PDB file of C-alpha atoms in Angstrom:
ATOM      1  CA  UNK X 865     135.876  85.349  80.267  1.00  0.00           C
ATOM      2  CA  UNK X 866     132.346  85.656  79.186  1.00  0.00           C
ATOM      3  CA  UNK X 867     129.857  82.905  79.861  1.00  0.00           C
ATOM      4  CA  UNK X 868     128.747  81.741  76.258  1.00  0.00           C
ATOM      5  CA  UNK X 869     127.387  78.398  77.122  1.00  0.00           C
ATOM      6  CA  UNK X 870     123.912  79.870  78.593  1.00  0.00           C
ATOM      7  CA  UNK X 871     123.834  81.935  75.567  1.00  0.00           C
ATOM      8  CA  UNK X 872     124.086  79.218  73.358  1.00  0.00           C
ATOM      9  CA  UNK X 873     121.203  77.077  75.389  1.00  0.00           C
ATOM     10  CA  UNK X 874     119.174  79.863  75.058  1.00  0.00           C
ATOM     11  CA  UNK X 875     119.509  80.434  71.190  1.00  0.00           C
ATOM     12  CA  UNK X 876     119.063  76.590  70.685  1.00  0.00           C
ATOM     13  CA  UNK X 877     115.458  76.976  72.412  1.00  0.00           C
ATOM     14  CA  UNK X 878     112.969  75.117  70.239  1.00  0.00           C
ATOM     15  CA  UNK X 879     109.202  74.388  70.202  1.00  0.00           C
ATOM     16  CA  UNK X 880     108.077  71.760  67.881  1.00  0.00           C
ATOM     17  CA  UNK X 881     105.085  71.311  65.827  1.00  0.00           C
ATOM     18  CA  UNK X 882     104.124  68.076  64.279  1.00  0.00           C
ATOM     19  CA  UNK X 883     101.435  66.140  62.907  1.00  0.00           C
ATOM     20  CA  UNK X 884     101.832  62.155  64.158  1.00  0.00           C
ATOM     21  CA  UNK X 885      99.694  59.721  62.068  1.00  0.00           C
ATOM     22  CA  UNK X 886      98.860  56.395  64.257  1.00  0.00           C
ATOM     23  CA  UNK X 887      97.020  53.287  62.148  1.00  0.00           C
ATOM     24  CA  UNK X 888      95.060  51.729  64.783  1.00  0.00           C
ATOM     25  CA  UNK X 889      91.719  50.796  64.112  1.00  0.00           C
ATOM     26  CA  UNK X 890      91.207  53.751  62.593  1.00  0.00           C
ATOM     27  CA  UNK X 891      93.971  56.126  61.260  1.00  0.00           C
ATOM     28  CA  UNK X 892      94.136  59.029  63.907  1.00  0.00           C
ATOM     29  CA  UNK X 893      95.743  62.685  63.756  1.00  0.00           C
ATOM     30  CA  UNK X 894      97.018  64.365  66.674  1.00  0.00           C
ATOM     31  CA  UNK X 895      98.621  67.851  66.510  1.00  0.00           C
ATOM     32  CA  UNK X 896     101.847  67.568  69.054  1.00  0.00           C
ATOM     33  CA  UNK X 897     103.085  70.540  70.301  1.00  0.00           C
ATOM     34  CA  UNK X 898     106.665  69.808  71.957  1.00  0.00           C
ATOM     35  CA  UNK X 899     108.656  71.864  74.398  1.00  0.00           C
ATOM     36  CA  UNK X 900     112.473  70.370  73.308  1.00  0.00           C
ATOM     37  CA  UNK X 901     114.587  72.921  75.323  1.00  0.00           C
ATOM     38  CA  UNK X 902     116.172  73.112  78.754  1.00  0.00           C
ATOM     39  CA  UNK X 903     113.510  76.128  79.744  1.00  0.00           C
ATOM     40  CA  UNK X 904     110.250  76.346  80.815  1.00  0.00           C
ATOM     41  CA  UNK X 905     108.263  78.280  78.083  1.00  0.00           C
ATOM     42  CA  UNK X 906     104.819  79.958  77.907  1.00  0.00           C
ATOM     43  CA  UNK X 907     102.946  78.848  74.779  1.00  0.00           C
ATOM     44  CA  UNK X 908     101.306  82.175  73.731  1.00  0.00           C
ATOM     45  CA  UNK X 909      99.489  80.869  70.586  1.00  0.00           C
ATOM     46  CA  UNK X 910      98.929  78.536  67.499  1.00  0.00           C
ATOM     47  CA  UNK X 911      98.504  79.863  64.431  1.00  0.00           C
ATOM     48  CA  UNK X 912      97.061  77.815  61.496  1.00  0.00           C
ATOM     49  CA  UNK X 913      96.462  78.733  57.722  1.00  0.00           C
ATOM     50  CA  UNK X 914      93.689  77.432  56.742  1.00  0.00           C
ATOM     51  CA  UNK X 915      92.097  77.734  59.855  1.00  0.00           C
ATOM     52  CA  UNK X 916      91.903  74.322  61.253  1.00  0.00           C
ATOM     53  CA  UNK X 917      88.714  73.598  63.092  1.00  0.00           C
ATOM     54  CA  UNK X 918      88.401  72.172  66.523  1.00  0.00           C
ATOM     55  CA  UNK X 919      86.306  69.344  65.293  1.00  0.00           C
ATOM     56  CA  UNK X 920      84.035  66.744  67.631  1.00  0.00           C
ATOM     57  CA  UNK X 921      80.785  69.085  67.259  1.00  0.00           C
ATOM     58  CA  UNK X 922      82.921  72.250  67.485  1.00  0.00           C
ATOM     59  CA  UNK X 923      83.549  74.800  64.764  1.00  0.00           C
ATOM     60  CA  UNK X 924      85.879  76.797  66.753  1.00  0.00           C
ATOM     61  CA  UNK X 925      89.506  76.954  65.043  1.00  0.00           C
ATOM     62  CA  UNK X 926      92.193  75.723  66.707  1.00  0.00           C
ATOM     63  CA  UNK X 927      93.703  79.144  66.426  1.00  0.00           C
ATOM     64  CA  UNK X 928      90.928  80.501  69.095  1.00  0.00           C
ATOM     65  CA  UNK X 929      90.824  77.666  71.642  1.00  0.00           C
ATOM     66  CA  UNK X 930      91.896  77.981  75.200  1.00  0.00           C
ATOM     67  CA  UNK X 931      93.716  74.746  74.803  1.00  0.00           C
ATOM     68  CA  UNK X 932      96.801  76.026  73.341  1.00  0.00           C
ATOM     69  CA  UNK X 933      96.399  79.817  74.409  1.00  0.00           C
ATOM     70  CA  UNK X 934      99.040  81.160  77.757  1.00  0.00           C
ATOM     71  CA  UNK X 935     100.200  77.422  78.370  1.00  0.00           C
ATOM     72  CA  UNK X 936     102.887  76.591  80.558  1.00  0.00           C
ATOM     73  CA  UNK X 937     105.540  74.332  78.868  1.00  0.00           C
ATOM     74  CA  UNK X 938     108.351  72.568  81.098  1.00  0.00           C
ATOM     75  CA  UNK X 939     111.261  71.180  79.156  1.00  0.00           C
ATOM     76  CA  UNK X 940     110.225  67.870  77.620  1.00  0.00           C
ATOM     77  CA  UNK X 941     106.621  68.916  77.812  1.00  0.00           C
ATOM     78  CA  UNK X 942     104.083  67.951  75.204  1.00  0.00           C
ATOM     79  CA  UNK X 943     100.457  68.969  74.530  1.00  0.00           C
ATOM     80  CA  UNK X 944      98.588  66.607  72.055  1.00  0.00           C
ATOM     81  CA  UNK X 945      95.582  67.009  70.352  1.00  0.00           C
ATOM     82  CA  UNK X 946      93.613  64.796  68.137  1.00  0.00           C
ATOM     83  CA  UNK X 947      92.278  66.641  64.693  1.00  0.00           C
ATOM     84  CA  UNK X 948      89.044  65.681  63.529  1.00  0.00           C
ATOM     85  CA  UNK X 949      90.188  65.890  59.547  1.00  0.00           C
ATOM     86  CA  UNK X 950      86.008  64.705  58.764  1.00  0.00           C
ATOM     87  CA  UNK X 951      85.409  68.618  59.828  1.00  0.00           C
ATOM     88  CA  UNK X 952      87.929  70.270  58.154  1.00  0.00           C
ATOM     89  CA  UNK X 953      87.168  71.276  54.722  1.00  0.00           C
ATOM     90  CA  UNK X 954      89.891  71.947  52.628  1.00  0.00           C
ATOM     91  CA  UNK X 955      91.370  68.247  52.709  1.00  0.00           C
ATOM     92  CA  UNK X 956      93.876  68.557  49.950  1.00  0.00           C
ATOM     93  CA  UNK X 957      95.374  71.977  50.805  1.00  0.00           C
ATOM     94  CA  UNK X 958      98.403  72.082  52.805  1.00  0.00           C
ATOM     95  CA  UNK X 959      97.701  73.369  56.236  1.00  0.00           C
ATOM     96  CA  UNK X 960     100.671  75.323  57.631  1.00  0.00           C
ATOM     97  CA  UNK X 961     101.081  75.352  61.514  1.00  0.00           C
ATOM     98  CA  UNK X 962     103.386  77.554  63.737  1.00  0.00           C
ATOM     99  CA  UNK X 963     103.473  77.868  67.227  1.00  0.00           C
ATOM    100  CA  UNK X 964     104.174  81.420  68.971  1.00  0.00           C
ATOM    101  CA  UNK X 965     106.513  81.482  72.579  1.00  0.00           C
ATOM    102  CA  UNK X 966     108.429  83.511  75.023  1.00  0.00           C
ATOM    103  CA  UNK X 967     111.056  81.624  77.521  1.00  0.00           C
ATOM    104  CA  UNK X 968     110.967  82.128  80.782  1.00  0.00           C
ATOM    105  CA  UNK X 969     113.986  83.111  82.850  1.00  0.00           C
ATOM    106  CA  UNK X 970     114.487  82.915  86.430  1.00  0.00           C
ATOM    107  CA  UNK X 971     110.774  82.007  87.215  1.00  0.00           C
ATOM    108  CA  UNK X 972     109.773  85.369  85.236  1.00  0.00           C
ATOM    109  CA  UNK X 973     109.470  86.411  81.026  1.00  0.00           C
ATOM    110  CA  UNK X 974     111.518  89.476  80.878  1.00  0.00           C
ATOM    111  CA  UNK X 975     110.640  91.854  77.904  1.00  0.00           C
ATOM    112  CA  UNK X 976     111.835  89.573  74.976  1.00  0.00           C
ATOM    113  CA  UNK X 977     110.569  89.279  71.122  1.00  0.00           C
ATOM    114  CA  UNK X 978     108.103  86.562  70.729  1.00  0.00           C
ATOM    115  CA  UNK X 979     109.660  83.491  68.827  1.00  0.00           C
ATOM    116  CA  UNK X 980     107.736  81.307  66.460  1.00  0.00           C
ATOM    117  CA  UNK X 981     107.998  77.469  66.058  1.00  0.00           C
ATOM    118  CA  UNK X 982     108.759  75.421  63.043  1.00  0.00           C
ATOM    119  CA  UNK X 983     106.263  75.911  60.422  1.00  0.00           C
ATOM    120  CA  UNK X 984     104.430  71.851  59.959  1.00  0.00           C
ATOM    121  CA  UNK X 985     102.840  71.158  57.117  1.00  0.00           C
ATOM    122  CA  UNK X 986      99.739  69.542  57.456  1.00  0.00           C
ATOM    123  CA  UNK X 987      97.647  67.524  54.553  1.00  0.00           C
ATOM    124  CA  UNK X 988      94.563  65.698  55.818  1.00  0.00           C
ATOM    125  CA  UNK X 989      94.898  63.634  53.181  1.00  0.00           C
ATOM    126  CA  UNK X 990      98.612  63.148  52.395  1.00  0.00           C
ATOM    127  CA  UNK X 991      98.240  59.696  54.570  1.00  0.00           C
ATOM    128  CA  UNK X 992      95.300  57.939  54.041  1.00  0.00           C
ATOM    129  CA  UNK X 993      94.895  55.615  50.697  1.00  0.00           C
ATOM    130  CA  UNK X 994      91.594  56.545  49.170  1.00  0.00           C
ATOM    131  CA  UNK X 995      89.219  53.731  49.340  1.00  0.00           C
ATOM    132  CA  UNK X 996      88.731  53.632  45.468  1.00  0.00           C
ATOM    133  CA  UNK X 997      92.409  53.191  44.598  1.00  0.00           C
ATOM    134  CA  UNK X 998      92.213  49.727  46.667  1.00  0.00           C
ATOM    135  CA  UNK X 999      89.345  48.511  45.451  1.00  0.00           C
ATOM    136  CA  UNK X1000      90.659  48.988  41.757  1.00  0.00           C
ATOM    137  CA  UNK X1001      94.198  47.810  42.261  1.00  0.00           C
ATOM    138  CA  UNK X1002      94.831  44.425  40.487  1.00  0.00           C
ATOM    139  CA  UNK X1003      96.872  41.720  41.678  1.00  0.00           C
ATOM    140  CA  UNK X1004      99.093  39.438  39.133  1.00  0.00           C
TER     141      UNK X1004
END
């Protein structure tokens, strides 16, 4: 009898990509990158469309930074990263962000296609309440 259960584990590997919005003082993006599989993974690349800028002083995209380039990911894993949404442009366009990975097997990454994350979509301003709206609202 074949062994299907590994199989199966290994076509249920998933990487997920999310936005999480926390209202603190200030309302704060972070980009969450998520290994939710029982493998280790190595996170080859981010791709983002717009181009989604590094932010802080830095006009590197996201797509080119080091940060989320050849990372190791062990299951349960998470990289975060908080967006600076001041420096990116295009605040009413959706942003669309997808995550490239290969799973590694036995310690090593054996010739494999490269898989791709969920896509997120990402709208800088699809969760903030524009200041002008609050200040004209009525109350009865």
């Amino acid at each position: 009898m074949v062994m299907i259960d590994p199989l199966l584990k290994i076509a249920a590997q998933k990487i997920f990509v999310s936005v999480e919005i926390k209202r603190e003082q200030e309302i704060k993006h972070t980009l969450v990158i998520h290994n939710q599989s029982e493998f280790t993974v190595q996170l080859i690349e981010i791709e983002t469309a717009p181009k989604i800028p590094l932010g802080f002083g830095n006009n590197l995209p996201i797509d080119d930074s080091k940060i989320f380039k050849n990372q190791t990911l062990i299951p349960g894993q998470r990289i975060e990263n908080l967006l600076d949404k001041e420096s990116i442009k295009e605040k009413r366009t959706d942003h669309k962000i997808t995550v490239k990975y290969k799973t590694f097997f036995a310690e090593k990454i054996p010739p494999q296609p490269v898989q791709k994350s969920n896509t997120c979509i990402y709208k800088p301003l699809g969760h903030t309440v524009p200041v002008m709206a609050a200040m004209t609202q009525r109350y009865n």
